[in-house]
Each structure stands twice: as structure tokens, then as C-alpha cells.
XYZ file of C-alpha atoms in Angstrom:
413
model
C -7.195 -13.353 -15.474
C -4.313 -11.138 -16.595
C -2.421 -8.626 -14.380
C -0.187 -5.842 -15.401
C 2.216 -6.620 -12.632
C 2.143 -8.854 -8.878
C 1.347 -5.403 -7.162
C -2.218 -5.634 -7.856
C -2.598 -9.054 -6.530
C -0.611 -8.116 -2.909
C -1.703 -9.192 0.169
C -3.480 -5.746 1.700
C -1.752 -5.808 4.320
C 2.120 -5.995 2.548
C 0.369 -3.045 0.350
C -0.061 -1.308 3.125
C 3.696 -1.391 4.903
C 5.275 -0.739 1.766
C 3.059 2.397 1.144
C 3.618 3.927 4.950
C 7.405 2.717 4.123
C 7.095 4.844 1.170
C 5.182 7.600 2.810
C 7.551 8.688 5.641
C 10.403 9.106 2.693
C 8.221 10.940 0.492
C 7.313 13.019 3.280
C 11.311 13.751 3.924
C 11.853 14.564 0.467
C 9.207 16.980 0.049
C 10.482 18.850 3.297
C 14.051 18.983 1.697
C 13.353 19.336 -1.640
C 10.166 21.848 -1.724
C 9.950 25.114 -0.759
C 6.117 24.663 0.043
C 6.408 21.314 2.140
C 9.499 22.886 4.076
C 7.053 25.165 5.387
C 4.038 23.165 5.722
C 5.289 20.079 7.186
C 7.565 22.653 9.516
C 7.567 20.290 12.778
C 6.815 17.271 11.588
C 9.300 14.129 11.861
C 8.774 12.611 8.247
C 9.839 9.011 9.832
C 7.201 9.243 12.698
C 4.895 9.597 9.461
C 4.325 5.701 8.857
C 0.702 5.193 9.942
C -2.965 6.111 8.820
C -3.206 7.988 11.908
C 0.262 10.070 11.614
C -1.107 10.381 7.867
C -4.629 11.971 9.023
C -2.587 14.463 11.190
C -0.753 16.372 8.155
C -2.379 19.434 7.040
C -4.463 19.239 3.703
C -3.462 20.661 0.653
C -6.481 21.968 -1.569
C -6.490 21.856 -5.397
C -8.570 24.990 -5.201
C -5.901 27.082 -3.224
C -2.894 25.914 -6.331
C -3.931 29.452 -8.301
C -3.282 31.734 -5.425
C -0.165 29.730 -4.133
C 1.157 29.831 -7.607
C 0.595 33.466 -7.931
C 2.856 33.735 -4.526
C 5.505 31.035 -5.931
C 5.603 30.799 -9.722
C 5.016 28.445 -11.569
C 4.310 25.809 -9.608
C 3.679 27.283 -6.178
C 6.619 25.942 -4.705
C 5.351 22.325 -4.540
C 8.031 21.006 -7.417
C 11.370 19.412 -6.672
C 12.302 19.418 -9.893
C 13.065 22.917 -11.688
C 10.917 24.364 -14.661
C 14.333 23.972 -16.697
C 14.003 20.234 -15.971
C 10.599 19.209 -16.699
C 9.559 17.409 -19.763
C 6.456 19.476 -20.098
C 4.550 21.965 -18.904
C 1.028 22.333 -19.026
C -1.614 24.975 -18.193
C -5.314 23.722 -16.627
C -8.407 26.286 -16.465
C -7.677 28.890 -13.603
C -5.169 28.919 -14.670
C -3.122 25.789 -12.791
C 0.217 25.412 -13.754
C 1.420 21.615 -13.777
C 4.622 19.936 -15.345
C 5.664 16.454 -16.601
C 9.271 15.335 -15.008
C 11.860 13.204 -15.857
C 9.572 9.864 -16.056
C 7.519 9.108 -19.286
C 4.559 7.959 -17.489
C 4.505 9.959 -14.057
C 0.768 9.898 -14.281
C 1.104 5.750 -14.077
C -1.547 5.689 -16.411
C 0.533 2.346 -18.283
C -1.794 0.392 -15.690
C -4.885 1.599 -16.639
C -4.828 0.653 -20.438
C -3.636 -3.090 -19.605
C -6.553 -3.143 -17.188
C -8.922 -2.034 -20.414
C -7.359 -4.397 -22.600
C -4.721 -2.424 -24.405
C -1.506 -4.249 -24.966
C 1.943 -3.816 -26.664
C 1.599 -3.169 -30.614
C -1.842 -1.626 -30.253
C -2.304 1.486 -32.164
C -4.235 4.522 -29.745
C -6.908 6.629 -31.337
C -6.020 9.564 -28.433
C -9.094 12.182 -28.646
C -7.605 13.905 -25.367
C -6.792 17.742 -26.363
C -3.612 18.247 -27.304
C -3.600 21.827 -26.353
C -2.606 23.158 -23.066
C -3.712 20.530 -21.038
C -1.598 17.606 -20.117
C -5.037 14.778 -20.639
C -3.538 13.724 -24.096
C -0.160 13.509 -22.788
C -1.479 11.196 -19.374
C -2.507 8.748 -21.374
C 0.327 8.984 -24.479
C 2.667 8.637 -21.770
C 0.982 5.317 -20.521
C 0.135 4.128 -24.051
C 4.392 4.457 -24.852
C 5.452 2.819 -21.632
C 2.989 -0.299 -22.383
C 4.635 -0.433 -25.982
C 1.615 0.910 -27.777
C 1.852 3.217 -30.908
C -0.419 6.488 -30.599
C -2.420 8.652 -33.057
C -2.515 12.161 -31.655
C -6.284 12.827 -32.710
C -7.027 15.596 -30.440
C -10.577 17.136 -30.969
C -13.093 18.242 -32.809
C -12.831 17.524 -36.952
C -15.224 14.132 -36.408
C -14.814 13.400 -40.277
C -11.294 13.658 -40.381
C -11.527 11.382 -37.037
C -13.606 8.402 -38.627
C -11.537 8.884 -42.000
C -8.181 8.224 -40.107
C -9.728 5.214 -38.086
C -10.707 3.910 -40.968
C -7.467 4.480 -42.809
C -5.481 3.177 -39.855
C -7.503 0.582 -38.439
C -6.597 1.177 -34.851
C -7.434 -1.276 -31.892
C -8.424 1.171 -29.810
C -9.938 4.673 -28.473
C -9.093 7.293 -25.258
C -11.036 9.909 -24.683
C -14.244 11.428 -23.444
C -17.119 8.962 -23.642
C -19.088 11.456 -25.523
C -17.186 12.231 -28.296
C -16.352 8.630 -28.730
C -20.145 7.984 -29.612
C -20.397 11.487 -31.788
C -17.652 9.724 -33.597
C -19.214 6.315 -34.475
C -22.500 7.718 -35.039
C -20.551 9.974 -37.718
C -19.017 6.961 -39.348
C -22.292 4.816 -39.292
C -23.418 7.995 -41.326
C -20.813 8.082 -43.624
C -21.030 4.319 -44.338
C -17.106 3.890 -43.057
C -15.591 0.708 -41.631
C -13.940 1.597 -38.013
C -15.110 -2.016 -36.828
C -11.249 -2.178 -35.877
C -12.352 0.164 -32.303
C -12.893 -2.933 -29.821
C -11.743 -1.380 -26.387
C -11.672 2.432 -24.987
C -10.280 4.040 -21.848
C -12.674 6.924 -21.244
C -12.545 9.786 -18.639
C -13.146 13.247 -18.727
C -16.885 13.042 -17.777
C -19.280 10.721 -16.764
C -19.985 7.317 -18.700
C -23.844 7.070 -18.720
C -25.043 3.119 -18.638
C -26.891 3.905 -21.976
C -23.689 5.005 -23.624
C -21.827 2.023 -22.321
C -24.105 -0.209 -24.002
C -24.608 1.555 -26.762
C -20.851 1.258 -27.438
C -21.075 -2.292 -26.852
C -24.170 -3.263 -29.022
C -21.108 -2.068 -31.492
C -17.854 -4.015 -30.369
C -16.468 -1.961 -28.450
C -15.879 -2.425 -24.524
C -14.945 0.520 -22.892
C -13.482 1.041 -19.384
C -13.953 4.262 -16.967
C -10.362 5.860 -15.583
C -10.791 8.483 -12.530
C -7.723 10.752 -13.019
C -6.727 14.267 -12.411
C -4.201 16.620 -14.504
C -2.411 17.248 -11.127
C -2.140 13.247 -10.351
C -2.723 11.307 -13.142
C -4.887 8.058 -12.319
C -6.309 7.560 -9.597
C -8.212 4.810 -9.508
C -9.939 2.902 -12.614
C -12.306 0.295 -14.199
C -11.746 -3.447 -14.498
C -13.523 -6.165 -16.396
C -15.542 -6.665 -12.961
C -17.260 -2.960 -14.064
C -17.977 -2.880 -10.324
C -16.522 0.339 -8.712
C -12.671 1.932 -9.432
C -9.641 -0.178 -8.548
C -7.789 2.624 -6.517
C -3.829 2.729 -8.879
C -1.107 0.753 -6.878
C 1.284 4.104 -6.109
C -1.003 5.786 -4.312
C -2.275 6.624 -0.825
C -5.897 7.480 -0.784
C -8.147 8.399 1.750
C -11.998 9.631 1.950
C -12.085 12.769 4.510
C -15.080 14.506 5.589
C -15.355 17.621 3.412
C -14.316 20.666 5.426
C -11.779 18.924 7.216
C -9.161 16.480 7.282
C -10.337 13.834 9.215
C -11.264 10.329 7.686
C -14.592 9.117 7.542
C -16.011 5.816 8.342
C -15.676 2.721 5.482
C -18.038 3.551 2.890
C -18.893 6.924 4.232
C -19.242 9.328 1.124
C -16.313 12.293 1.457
C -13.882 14.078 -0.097
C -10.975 12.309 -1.753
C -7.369 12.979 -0.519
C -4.209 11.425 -2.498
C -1.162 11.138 -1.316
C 1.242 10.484 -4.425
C 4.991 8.847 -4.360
C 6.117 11.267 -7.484
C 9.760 12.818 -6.876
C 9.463 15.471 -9.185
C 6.094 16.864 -7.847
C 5.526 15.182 -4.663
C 1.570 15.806 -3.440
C 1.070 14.851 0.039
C -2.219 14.878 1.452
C -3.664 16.641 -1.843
C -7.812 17.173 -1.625
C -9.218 16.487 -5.197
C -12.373 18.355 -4.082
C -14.268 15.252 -5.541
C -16.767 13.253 -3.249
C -16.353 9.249 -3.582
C -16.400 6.442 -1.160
C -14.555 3.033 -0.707
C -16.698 0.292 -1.765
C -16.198 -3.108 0.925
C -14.964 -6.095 -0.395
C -12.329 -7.351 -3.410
C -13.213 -6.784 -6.372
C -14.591 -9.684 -8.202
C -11.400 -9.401 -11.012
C -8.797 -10.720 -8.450
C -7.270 -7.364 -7.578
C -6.936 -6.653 -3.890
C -7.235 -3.209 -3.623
C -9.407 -0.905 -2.625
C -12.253 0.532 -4.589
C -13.657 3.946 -5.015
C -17.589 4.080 -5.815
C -16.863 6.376 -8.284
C -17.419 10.190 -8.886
C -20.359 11.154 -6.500
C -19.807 14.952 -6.576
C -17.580 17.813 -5.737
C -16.674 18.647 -1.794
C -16.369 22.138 -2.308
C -20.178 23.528 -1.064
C -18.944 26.638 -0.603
C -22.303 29.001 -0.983
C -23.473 32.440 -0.186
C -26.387 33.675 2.301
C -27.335 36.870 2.461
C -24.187 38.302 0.979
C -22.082 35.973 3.207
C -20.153 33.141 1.922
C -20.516 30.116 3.798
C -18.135 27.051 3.782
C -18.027 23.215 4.536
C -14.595 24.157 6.831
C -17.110 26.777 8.918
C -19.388 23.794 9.307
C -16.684 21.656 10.536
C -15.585 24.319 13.119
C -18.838 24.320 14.482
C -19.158 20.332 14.623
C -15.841 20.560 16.934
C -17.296 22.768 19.143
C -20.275 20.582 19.917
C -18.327 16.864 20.159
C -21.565 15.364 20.897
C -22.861 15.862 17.451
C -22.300 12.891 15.036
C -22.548 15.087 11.615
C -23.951 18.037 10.922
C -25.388 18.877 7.721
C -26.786 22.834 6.667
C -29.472 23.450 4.270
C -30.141 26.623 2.875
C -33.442 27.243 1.082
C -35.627 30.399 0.757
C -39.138 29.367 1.730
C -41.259 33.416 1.021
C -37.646 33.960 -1.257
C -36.005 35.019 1.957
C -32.653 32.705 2.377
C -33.016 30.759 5.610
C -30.483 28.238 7.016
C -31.047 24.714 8.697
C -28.291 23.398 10.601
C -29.533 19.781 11.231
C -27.701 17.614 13.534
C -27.442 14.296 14.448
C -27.009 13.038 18.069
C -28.299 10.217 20.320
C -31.443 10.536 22.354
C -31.644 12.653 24.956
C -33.665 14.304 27.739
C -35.629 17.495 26.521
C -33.352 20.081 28.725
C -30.267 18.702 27.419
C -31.327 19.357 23.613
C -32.671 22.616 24.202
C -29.310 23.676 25.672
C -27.189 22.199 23.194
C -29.435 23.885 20.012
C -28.565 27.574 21.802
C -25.410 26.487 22.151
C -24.934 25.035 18.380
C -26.829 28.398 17.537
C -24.916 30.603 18.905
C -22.041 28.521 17.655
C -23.718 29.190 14.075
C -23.631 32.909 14.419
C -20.207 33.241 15.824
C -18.661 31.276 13.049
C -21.062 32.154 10.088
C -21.863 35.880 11.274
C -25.642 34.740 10.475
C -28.891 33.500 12.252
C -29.641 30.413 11.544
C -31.957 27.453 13.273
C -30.882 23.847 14.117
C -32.570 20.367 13.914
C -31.871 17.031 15.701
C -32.208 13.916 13.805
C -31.481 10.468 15.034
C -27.708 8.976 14.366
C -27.993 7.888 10.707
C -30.561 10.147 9.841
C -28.873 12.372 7.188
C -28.228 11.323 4.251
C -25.049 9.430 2.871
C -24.070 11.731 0.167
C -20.945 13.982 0.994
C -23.071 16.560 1.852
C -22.354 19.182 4.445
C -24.381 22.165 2.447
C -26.976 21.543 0.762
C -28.358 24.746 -1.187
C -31.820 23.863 -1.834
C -33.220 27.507 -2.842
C -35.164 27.647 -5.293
C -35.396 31.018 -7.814
């Protein structure tokens, strides 16, 4: 087996010292460098910050609070070290989210990912990222330059000029999305032109159906899944194992309950948190709003770290009853109100088309007095926190389902 460096093959446990070694400075130089962390991390001692448990006790940052926060602190909402005037790039995501590129060529440490799908130095890179106000084409140049690779900046769209150029050039391999990697073969199969060359692909962007896969593969080409965000880079991604996500080597990542900040169980599905050792743009604690979970075991391809299931969903359930919106973090207010509850899960339907809501519960067996007064008390919980009537339901520990879930909007129009 090949490697791109002796970090993926550590021992967990020296992984793990050098990353809380790493953490507690990261966390100092966010506090002194950041006008954000200075006030968010007010109080805490960054070198007491070496432990999952001093980790789980920072406050969250949510992807889906960056627009307002950058409205408050432009550009960047305070969370860059580095100035605007200093950054390599800067890119604009849908909200719009302002992000920027620093010093480094490959800050997204996307370098890794290629050599794990089989790109190596002297490759030429069909890159079908867009080009165009997004940084995706620029995550994976950036890794494709610092592995030695040569890139063609195809962008999107034009599929005949895109087959014409493969053909022409011959590259080794593709990035992209999955889906316009296929609309691009099936174009050249059409057009009767060779772009046998395409062997490998790094593909992200969207999901990569198991039909795609091996329809790509009934062709030559083996491609490889990479779970990455324009704020981040890569997070975790595909190996020739094809069994889960190998989570990237400079990261911290943890699964949280959605709502809240606290981490679930092993293999419990939640919300994934990164904690990233960037200078320039130093995330700590950062909530994706994506739902995975950590798969047990090593990964059958000799790397030793751990691995995400994959994409299972976003965290973010936020939903509206009645005219009130209702969200995972009101949920999670009322489970720590009621510590006897395991997890709590709400389901909103509208049996009559009149919205109704189910909080359903799980807790251990008890005497029928003792449930009755903890459902008035979880209702009444309900209604302070919600400002709506709702009803509750006990369920046996392990009775709700393992899916991330903590509202579940089953109406049906």
C-alpha cells in the first residue's frame, strides 16, 4: 500500500496528543489574533484546552450564523487573522459567505486526497469545479499543484468542448461532480472520441450513487468520494478500501448531537463539528450542519484514522408550526430540563391537515405515576420553550431511530 506521508499510519493515540498539543495553540492564536475568538473564547485558558472534554466545553460556531456575523464584521466576520490585503483569494459562496485563501497554496490540504485517489506528480487534472466565485476549483488546483500535478481549468458546462480537450490532451485524470463526469463520457461515447486516457477521479459536490460508480468503472475509470467544505477544505475522504471517509490528518472532528454541543456516543449519527489548525482562518469548533457518524474499526487500507459514514443529512431541522419556528437547539433545552430522558426526538405531522407535534422520548421503565408526572412536566416544558401545545411519547432506550434526527417533519400536503 502507498501513503502520502507517516501521519496516516500513526499510532491513534500519538494522533491524538499531537492534535490536543496543537489545539490549545490554535486556540491561543485565535484569541490574539481574531477579533471574533477574542470575544468568544473570552474566559477561556487556551492551554487548559488539551482534552476532548475541555474541547466539548467551547461554544459552537455555526456555518449558518457566517452571513449575519459577516454583515456585523466585514468580510469575514471577524474570524480571519490574516487581513483581506493579505489573502491569496477571495471567494464568495451562496448567501452570500465570504471566504479567503491565505498565504499557503493548499490551505484546504486537499494534496492528500488526490494521492489517496491515485493522482501522482506529472498527472495532468481535468478540474470541472466552477471557476467562478466559488473557491471548489481552486481546493482542489491548490492540492493538484502541491502534489506536482499539472491542471486544466475546465470549469463547467460546454460538454463538447470538455470531451474535445480530453481528447486533445489526454489527461490522467478528472475532479469534479460525479454527475457531470458521466454527462461527459456519455457525450464522448456519442461523439465517437477517445478520452480512454480518464482512469481515476476525485468527485465531491454531491452524492456518488453506487450505479454511477460502476458505471464509471465498467469504463476505466475508478473514482474516489472527497467530503469537503468551501469554509474547510477536506474533511475526510475515500480510499481504495471504498468503506466509509478517512477523516484528513489536520483536523479535529467530532459528531455532536444536533442542537447542541455535546458529543454523541461512537457511531451515534450527529452533526459534524471541525476544529481546523489553519493560521490564517482558524475555525474552532465550526458545525458543518451535516449529519455523519464515525464508523468503528481501521479501515481495511492501513490508515488509522477515524472514519466518517459519510453524508447522512443536514442537522439544521429547523421547521415551522403554526406560524412558529421550531428548532433542534429548543429541543435540546427541553432534553436538559428533563435529565432522565435519553433522547428526545419531535415529529410534526398534520393528521385532519391540522399541524400536530409529537415529542417522543426515550427513558427506562418506570412505574405508571412516575411517567405521568414526567410527560406534564416535559409538556409543559414543550410549551414554555416552543410557545405551542404539543403531546409526548415514551419509548424504550434505543427505540428511536439512529438517524440524526431531532425533528422530523412528516406532514404531508
Amino acid at each position: 500500500m502507498s501513503f502520502y506521508d507517516p501521519l496516516e499510519t500513526r499510532d491513534p493515540e500519538e494522533r491524538e496528543a499531537d492534535l490536543m498539543d496543537k489545539l490549545a495553540r490554535q486556540v491561543a492564536h485565535a484569541k490574539e489574533t481574531t477579533h471574533y475568538y477574542f470575544q468568544a473564547l473570552a474566559g477561556v485558558n487556551p492551554f487548559a484546552c488539551a482534552s476532548r472534554e475541555a474541547l466539548a466545553a467551547l461554544p459552537l460556531t455555526r456555518k449558518r450564523d457566517l452571513i449575519e456575523l459577516q454583515k456585523k464584521h466585514p468580510p469575514f466576520g471577524g474570524l480571519n487573522a490574516l487581513s483581506r490585503q493579505q489573502a491569496r483569494r477571495v471567494f464568495a459562496s451562496p448567501g452570500p459567505i465570504y471566504e479567503m485563501q491565505g498565504k499557503d497554496i493548499d490551505p484546504w490540504r486537499m494534496a492528500r486526497v488526490l494521492y489517496a485517489a491515485g493522482f501522482r506528480h506529472g498527472d495532468l487534472i481535468h478540474n470541472c469545479f466552477s471557476y467562478h466565485f466559488t473557491p471548489g476549483a481552486f481546493i482542489f488546483e491548490g492540492g493538484a499543484r502541491k502534489l506536482g500535478c499539472s491542471v486544466f481549468p475546465g470549469g463547467t458546462g460546454q460538454t463538447e468542448q470538455q470531451v474535445q480537450a480530453i481528447a486533445d490532451l489526454r489527461p490522467e485524470g478528472y475532479v469534479g461532480t460525479p454527475s457531470f463526469l458521466r454527462i461527459i463520457i456519455e457525450k464522448a461515447e456519442e461523439m465517437g472520441a477517445d478520452v480512454s486516457s480518464l482512469r481515476k477521479a476525485s468527485v465531491s459536490g454531491e452524492a456518488l450513487p453506487g450505479v454511477t460508480r460502476d458505471w464509471l468503472r465498467e469504463r476505466g475509470i475508478t473514482v474516489r468520494q472527497c467530503y469537503a467544505t468551501a469554509d474547510i477544505g477536506a474533511i475526510a475522504y475515500e480510499t481504495d478500501a471504498e468503506v466509509g471517509l478517512v477523516v484528513e490528518e489536520e483536523l479535529l472532528v467530532e459528531i455532536v448531537r444536533p442542537g447542541t454541543g455535546d458529543p454523541v456516543a461512537p457511531g451515534e449519527v450527529g452533526e459534524v463539528v471541525v476544529t481546523t489548525f489553519n493560521p490564517d482562518y482558524p475555525l474552532i469548533r465550526f458545525a458543518t450542519g451535516d449529519l455523519s457518524a464515525i464508523l468503528p474499526g481501521r479501515s481495511p487500507c492501513g490508515r488509522s484514522n477515524i472514519r466518517l459514514k459519510g453524508w447522512l443529512g443536514r442537522a439544521d431541522q429547523t421547521t415551522k408550526v403554526k406560524g412558529m419556528f421550531v428548532h433542534p437547539e429548543q429541543v435540546a433545552d427541553i432534553a436538559r430540563r428533563h435529565p432522565e430522558i435519553q433522547r428526545m426526538r419531535l415529529v410534526v405531522d398534520n393528521p385532519g391537515g391540522q399541524d400536530r407535534m409529537v415529542l417522543h422520548c426515550e427513558i427506562e421503565a418506570g412505574n405508571e405515576a412516575e411517567s405521568e408526572a414526567l410527560a406534564k412536566g416535559v409538556l409543559t416544558s414543550l410549551r414554555e420553550v416552543s410557545k405551542l401545545r404539543g403531546e409526548v411519547a415514551f419509548c424504550a432506550p434505543g427505540g428511536l431511530p439512529n438517524d440524526g434526527k431531532v425533528i422530523e417533519d412528516s406532514r404531508v400536503y
